[in-house]
Tab-separated table of C-alpha atoms and ligand atoms in Angstrom:
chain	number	residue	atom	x	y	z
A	1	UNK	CA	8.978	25.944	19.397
A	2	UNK	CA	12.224	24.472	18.754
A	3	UNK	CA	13.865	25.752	15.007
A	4	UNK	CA	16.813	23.941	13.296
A	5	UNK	CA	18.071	25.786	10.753
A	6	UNK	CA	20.051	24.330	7.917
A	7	UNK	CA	24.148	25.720	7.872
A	8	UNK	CA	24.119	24.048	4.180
A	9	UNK	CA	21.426	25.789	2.477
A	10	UNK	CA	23.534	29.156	0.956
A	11	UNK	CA	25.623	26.352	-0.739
A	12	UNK	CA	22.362	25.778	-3.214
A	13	UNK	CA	22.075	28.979	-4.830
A	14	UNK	CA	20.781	28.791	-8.662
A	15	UNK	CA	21.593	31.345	-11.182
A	16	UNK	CA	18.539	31.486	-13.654
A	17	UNK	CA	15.289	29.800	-14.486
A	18	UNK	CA	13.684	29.089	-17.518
A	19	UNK	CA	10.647	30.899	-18.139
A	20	UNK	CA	8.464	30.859	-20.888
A	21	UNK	CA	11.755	30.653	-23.485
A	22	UNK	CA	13.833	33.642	-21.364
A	23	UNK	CA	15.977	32.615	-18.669
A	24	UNK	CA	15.276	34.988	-15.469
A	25	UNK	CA	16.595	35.588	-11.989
A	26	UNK	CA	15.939	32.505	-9.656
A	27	UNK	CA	13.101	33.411	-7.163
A	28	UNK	CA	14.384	30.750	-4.607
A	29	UNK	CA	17.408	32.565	-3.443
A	30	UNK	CA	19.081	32.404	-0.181
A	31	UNK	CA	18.383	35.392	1.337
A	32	UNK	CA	15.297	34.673	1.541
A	33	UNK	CA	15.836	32.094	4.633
A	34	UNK	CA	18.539	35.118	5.934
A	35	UNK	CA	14.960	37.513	6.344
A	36	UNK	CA	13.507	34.767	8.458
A	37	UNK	CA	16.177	34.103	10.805
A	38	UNK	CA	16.433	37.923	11.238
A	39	UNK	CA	12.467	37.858	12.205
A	40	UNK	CA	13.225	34.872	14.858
A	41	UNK	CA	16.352	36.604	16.156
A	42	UNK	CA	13.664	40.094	16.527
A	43	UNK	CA	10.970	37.764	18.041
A	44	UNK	CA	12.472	34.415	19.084
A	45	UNK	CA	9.655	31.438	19.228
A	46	UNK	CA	12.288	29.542	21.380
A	47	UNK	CA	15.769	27.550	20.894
A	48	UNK	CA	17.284	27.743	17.688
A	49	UNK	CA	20.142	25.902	16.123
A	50	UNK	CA	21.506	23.815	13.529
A	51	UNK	CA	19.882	20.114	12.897
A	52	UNK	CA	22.307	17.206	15.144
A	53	UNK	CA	21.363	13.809	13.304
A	54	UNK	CA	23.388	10.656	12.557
A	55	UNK	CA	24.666	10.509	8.892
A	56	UNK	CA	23.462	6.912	8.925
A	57	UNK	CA	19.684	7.935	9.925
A	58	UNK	CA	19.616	10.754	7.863
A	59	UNK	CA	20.823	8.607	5.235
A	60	UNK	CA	18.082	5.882	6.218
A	61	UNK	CA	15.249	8.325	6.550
A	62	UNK	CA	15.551	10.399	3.466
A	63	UNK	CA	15.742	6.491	1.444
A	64	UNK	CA	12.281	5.868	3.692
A	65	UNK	CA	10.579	8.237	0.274
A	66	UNK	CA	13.241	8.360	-2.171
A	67	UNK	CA	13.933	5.671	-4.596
A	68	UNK	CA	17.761	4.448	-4.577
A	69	UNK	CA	18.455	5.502	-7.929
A	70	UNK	CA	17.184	8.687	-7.302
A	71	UNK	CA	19.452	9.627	-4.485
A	72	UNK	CA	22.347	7.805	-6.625
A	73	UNK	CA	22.017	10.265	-9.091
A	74	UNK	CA	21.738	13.399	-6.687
A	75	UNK	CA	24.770	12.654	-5.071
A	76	UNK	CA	27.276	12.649	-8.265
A	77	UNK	CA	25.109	14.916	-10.407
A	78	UNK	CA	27.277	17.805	-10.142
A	79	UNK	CA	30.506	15.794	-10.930
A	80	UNK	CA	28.760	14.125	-13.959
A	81	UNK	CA	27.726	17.581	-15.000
A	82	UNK	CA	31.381	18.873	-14.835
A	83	UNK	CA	32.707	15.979	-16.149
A	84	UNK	CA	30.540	16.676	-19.575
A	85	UNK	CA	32.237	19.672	-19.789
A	86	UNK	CA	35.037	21.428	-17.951
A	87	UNK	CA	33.263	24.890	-18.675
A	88	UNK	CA	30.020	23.490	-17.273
A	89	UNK	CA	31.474	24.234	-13.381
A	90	UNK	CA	30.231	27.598	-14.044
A	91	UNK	CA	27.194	27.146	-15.556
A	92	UNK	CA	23.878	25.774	-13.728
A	93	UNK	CA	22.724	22.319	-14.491
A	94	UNK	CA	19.253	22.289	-16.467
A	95	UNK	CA	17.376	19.919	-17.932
A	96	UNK	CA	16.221	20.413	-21.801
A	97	UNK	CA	14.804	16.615	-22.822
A	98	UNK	CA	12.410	14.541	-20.719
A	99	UNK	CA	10.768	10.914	-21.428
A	100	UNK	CA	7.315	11.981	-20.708
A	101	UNK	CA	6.919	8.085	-19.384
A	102	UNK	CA	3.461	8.183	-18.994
A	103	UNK	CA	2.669	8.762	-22.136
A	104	UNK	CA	4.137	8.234	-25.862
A	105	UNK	CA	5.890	5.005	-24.686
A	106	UNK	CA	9.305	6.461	-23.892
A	107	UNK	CA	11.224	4.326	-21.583
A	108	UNK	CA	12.414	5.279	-18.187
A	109	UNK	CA	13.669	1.956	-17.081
A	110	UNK	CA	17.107	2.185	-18.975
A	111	UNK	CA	19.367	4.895	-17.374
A	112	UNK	CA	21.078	6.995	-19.762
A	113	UNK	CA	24.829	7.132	-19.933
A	114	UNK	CA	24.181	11.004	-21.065
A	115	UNK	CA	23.868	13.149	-17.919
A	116	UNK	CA	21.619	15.656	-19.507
A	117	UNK	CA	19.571	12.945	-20.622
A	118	UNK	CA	19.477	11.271	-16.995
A	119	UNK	CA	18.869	15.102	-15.510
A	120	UNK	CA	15.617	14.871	-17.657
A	121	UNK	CA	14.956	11.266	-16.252
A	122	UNK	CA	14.361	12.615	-13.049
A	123	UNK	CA	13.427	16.604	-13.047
A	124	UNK	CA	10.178	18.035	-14.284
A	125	UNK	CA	10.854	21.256	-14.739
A	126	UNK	CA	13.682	23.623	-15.980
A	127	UNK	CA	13.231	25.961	-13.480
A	128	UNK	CA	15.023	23.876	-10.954
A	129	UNK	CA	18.672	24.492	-11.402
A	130	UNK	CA	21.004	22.094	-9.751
A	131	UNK	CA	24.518	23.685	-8.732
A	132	UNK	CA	27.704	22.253	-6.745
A	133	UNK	CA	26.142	22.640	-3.496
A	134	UNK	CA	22.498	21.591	-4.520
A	135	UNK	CA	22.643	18.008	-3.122
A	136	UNK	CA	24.799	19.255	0.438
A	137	UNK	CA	22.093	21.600	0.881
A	138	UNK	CA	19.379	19.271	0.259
A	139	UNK	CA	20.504	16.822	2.829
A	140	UNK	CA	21.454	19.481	5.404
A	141	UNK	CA	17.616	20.817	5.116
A	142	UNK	CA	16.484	16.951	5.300
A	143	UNK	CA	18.205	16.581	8.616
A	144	UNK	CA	16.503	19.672	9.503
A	145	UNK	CA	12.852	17.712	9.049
A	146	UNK	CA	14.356	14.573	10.353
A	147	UNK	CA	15.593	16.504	14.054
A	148	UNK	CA	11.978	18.375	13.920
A	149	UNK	CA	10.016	15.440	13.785
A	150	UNK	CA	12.070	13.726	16.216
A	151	UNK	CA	11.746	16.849	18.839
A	152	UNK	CA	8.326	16.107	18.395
A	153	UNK	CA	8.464	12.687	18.760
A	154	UNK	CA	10.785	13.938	22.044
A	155	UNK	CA	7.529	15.299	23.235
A	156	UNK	CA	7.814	19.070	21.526
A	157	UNK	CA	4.747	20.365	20.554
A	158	UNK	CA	5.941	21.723	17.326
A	159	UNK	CA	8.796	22.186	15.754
A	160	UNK	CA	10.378	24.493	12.644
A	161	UNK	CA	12.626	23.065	10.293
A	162	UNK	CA	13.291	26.272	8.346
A	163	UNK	CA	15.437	25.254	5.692
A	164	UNK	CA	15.883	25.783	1.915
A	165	UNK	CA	15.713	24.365	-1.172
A	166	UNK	CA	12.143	23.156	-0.414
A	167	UNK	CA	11.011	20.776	-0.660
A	168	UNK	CA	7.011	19.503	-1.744
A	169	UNK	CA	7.478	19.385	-5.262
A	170	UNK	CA	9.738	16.557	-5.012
A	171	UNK	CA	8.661	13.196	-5.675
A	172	UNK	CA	9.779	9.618	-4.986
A	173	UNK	CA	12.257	9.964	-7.859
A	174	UNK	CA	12.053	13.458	-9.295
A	175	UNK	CA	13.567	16.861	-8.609
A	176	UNK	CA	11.440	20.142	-9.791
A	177	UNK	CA	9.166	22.807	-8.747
A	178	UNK	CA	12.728	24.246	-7.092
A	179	UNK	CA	12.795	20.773	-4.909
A	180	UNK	CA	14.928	18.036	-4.666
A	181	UNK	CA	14.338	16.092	-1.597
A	182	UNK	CA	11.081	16.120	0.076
A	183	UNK	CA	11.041	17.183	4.084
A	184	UNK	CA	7.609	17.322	4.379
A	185	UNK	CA	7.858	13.472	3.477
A	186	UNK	CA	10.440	12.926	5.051
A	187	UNK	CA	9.313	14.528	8.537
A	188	UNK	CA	6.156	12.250	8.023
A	189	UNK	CA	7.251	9.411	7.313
A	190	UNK	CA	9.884	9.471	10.663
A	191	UNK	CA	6.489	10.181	12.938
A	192	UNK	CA	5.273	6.944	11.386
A	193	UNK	CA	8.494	5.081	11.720
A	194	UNK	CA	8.865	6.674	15.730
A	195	UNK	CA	5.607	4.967	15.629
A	196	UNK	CA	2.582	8.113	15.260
A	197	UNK	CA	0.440	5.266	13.789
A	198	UNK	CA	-1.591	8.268	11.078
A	199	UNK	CA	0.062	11.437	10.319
A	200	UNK	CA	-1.308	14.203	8.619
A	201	UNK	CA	0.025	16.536	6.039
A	202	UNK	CA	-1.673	19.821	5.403
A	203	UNK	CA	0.145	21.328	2.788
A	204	UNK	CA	-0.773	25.710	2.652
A	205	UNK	CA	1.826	26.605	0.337
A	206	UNK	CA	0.438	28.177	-2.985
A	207	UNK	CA	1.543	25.716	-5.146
A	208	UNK	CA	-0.260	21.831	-4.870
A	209	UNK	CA	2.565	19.441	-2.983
A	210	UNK	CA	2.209	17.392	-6.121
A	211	UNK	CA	5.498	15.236	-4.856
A	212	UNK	CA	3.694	14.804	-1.013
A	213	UNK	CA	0.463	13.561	-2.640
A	214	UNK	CA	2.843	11.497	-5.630
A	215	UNK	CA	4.851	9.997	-2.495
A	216	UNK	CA	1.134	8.619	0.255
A	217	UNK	CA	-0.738	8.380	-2.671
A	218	UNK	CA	-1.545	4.848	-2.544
A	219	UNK	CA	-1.381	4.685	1.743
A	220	UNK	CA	-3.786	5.038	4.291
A	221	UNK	CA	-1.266	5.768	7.282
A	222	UNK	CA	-0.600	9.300	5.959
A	223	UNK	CA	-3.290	11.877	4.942
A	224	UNK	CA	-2.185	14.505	2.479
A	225	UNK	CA	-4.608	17.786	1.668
A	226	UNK	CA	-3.119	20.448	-0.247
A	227	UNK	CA	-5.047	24.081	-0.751
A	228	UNK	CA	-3.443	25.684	-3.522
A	229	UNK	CA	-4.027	27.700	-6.738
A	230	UNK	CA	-5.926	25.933	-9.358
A	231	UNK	CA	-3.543	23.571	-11.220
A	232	UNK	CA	-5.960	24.402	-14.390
A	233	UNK	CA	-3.804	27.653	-14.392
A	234	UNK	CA	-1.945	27.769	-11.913
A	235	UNK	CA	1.814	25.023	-11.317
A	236	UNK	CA	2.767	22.655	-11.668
A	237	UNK	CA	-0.396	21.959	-13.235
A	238	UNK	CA	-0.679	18.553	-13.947
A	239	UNK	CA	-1.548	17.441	-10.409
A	240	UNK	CA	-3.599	18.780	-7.924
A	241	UNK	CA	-7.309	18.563	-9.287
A	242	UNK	CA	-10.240	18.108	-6.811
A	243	UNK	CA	-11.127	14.546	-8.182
A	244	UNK	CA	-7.603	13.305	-7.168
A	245	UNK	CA	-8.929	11.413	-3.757
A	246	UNK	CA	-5.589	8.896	-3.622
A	247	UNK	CA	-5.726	5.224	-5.237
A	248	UNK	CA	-5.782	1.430	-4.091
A	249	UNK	CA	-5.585	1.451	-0.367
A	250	UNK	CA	-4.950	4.924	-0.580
A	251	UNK	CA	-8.247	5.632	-1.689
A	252	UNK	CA	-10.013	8.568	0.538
A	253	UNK	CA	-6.833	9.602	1.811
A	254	UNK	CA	-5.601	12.252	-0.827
A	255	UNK	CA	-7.638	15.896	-0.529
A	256	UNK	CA	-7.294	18.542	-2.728
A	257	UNK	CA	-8.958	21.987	-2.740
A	258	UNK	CA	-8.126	24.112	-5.255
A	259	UNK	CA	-9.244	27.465	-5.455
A	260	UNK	CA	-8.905	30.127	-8.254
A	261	UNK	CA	-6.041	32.913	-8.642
A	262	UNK	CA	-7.085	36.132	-7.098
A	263	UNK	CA	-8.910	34.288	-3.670
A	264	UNK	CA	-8.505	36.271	-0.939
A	265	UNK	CA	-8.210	35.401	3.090
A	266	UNK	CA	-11.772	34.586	3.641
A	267	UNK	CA	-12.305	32.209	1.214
A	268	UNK	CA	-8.919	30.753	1.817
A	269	UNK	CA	-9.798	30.736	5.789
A	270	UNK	CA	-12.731	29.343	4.972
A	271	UNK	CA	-10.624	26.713	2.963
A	272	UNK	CA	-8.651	26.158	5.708
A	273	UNK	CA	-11.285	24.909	8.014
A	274	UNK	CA	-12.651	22.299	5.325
A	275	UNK	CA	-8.850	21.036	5.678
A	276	UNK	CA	-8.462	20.729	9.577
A	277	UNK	CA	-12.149	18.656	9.598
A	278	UNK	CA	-10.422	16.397	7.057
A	279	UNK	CA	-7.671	16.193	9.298
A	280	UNK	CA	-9.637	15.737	12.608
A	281	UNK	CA	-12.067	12.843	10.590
A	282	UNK	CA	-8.400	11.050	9.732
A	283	UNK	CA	-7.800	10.917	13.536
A	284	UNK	CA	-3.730	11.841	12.826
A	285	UNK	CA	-1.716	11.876	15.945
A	286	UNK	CA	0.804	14.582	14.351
A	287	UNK	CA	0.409	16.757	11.715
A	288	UNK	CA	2.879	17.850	9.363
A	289	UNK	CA	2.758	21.701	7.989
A	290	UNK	CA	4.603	22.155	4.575
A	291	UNK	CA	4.029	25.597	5.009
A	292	UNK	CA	4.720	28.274	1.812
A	293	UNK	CA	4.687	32.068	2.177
A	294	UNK	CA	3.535	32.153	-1.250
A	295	UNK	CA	-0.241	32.808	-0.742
A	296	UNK	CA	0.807	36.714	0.068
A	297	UNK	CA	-0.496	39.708	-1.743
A	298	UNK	CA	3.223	40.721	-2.808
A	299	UNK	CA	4.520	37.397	-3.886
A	300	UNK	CA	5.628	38.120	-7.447
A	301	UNK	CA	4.672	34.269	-9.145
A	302	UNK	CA	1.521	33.826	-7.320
A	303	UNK	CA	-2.054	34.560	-6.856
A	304	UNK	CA	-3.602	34.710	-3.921
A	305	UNK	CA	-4.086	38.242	-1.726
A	306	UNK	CA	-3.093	37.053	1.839
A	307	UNK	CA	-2.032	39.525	3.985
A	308	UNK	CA	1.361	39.747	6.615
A	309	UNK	CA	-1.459	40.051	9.645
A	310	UNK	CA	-3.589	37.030	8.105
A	311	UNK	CA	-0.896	34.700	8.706
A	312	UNK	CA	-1.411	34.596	12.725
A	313	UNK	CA	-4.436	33.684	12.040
A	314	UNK	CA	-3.506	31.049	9.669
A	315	UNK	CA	-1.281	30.046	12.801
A	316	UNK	CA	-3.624	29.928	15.383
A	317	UNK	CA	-6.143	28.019	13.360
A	318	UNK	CA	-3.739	25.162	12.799
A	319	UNK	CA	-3.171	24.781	16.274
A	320	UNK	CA	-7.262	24.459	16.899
A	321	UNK	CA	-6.487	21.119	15.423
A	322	UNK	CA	-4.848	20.159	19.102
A	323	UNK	CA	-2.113	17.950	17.429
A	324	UNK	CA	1.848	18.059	17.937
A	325	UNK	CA	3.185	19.523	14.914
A	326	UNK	CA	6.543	19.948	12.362
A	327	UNK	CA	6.358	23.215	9.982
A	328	UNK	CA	8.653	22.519	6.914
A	329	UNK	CA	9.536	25.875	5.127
A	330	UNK	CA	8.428	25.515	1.607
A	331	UNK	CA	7.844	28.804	-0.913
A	332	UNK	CA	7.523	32.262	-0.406
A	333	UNK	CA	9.485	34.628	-2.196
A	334	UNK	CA	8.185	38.316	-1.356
A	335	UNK	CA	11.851	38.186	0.024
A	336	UNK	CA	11.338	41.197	2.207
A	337	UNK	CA	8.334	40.051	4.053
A	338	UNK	CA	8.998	36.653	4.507
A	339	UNK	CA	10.637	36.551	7.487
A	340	UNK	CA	7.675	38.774	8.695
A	341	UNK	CA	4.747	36.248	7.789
A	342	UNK	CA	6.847	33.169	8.397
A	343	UNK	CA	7.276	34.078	12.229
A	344	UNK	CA	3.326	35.956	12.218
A	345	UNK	CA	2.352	32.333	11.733
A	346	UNK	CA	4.376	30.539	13.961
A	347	UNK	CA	3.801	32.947	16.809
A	348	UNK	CA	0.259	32.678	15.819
A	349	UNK	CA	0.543	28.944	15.989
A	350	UNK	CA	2.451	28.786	19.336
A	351	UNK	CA	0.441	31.688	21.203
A	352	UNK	CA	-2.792	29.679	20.339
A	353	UNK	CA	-1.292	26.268	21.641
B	1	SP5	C1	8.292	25.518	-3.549
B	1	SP5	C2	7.625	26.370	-4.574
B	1	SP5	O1	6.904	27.302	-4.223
B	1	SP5	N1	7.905	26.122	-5.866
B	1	SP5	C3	7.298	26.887	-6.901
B	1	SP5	C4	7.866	26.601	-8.255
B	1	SP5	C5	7.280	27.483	-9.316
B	1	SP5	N2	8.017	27.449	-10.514
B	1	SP5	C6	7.450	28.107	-11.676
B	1	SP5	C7	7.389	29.570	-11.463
B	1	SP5	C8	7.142	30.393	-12.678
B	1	SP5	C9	7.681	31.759	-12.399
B	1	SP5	N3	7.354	32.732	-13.296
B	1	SP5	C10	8.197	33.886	-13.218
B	1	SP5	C11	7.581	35.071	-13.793
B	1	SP5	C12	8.504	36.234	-13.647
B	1	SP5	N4	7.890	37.442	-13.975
B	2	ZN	ZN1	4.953	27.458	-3.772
């Protein structure tokens, strides 16, 4: 399995997020992608380097799921920040005021001249800090997707684009959920443009890929099924419920199965293999993996009770679904095992193939 890392992603490196009216310790810190390149250097799953794309088709394929305003924003928002405020180049950027657009009849059409009030615009969250090296980080781990899904397009059978921020919270034109551009989406989209005519995403992080599912939503050419903790309780909580099936000629191709806080492996197994029928009724030619860490026992802002050993499992089963495949790294932030259950899967994954 080939892995491109991403030399960018230390640049992105948030201070605090807003929780429940405190501001805390960010859990999406960059060591955490240091413990998994330590695990591959321990046990390597094959040739490992940094992603080697064109700025022009990185540029194209990351506007194939992005809206241009979007990425217009991304690219000066830390100069607009500083420019508010001289002081502000030490602070994190954070959102405070949003236009809730679906609702109450705010207006998101007109682009405010007030950063803060354009951060809002296009974040959900205020746990997704944006720094000075946010947006070169973002694109480096984009080119990371982009290069995996063209090794597989190559003729790879899978390929690893281990790379931070994450990315599967991120929508067409929103940053949150610690994501601003989506790889996942990204990687999925460039199987379908290197012409994979239906591509799968099977999303196993903790948390539902509400930006995936926001992004195919209304196509037929890309399946997305999420397992995740129950949005009832569980984030980002407004998207992710079971009767969420995808919309106009999307219809039938959006699956979500939540399950409760506290499920353990063999329900989630069990899970799993409602998930890879889905995919196999589709009839993808290449699946896509967003694949989080976060389902483990240890992770301290989740719920489910996987275990380091389940993940091979987890790994093998994916590859009983016979189809070339591009893992995105997503969440996880058990910092010290990550590197452990990242690789357990991927090994699991390539020893099954
Ligand atoms: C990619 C991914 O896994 N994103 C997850 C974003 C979750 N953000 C909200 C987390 C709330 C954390 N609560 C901290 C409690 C500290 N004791
Ligand atoms: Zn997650």
């Amino acid at each position: 399995m080939k892995t491109f890392h991403n030399p960018h992603h230390a640049a992105h490196a948030g201070q605090q997020e807003m929780f429940r009216g405190r501001m805390v310790p960010c859990h999406e810190v960059p060591a955490r992608l240091d413990f998994v390149l330590a695990e591959l250097a321990r046990r390597p799953l094959g040739p490992l380097g940094p992603p080697s794309v064109e700025d022009s088709a990185l540029d194209a394929a990351i506007a194939r799921v992005h809206s241009a305003r979007y990425l217009a924003f991304l690219a000066s928002a830390w100069d607009d920040w500083v420019a508010m405020d001289p002081a502000n180049a030490q602070r994190d950027a954070l959102p405070s005021v949003w236009p809730l657009p679906s609702r109450h009849g705010f207006r998101s059409d007109v682009l405010p001249a007030n950063f803060a009030a354009r951060l809002g615009l296009f974040s959900f969250d205020s746990g997704s800090p944006l720094t000075a090296g946010s947006w070169a980080a973002a694109r480096g781990g984009a080119a990371c997707a982009l290069a995996a899904a063209q090794a597989v397009v190559n003729g790879e059978r899978s390929a690893f684009a281990l790379t931070r921020p994450p990315g599967h919270h991120a929508g067409p034109d929103f940053l949150g959920g610690y994501c601003f551009l989506n790889n996942a989406a990204i990687a999925a989209q460039a199987l379908r443009d290197a012409g994979h005519a239906k591509v799968a995403v099977l999303d196993v992080d903790y948390h539902h890929g509400n930006g995936t599912q926001t992004i195919f939503y209304e196509r037929a050419d890309v399946l997305t099924v999420s397992i995740h903790g129950d949005p009832t309780t569980e984030y980002p909580f407004f998207l992710g419920h079971a009767d969420e099936r995808g919309a106009g000629e999307g219809d039938g191709f959006n699956l979500n199965l939540p399950l409760s806080r506290g499920t353990g492996f063999a329900r989630w197994r069990a899970t799993l293999d409602t998930a890879l029928q889905a995919v196999h009724n589709f009839g993808a030619s290449a699946l896509v993996v967003p694949m989080g860490l976060d389902t483990f026992e240890g992770d301290p802002i989740s719920g489910f009770t996987l275990q380091s050993a389940d993940y091979a499992v987890v790994g093998a089963a994916l590859a009983g679904a016979g189809l070339p495949a591009v893992f995105t790294f997503e969440g996880g932030y058990a910092v010290d095992e990550v590197g452990t259950n990242t690789v357990n899967l991927l090994e699991g994954f390539q020893q099954a193939t």
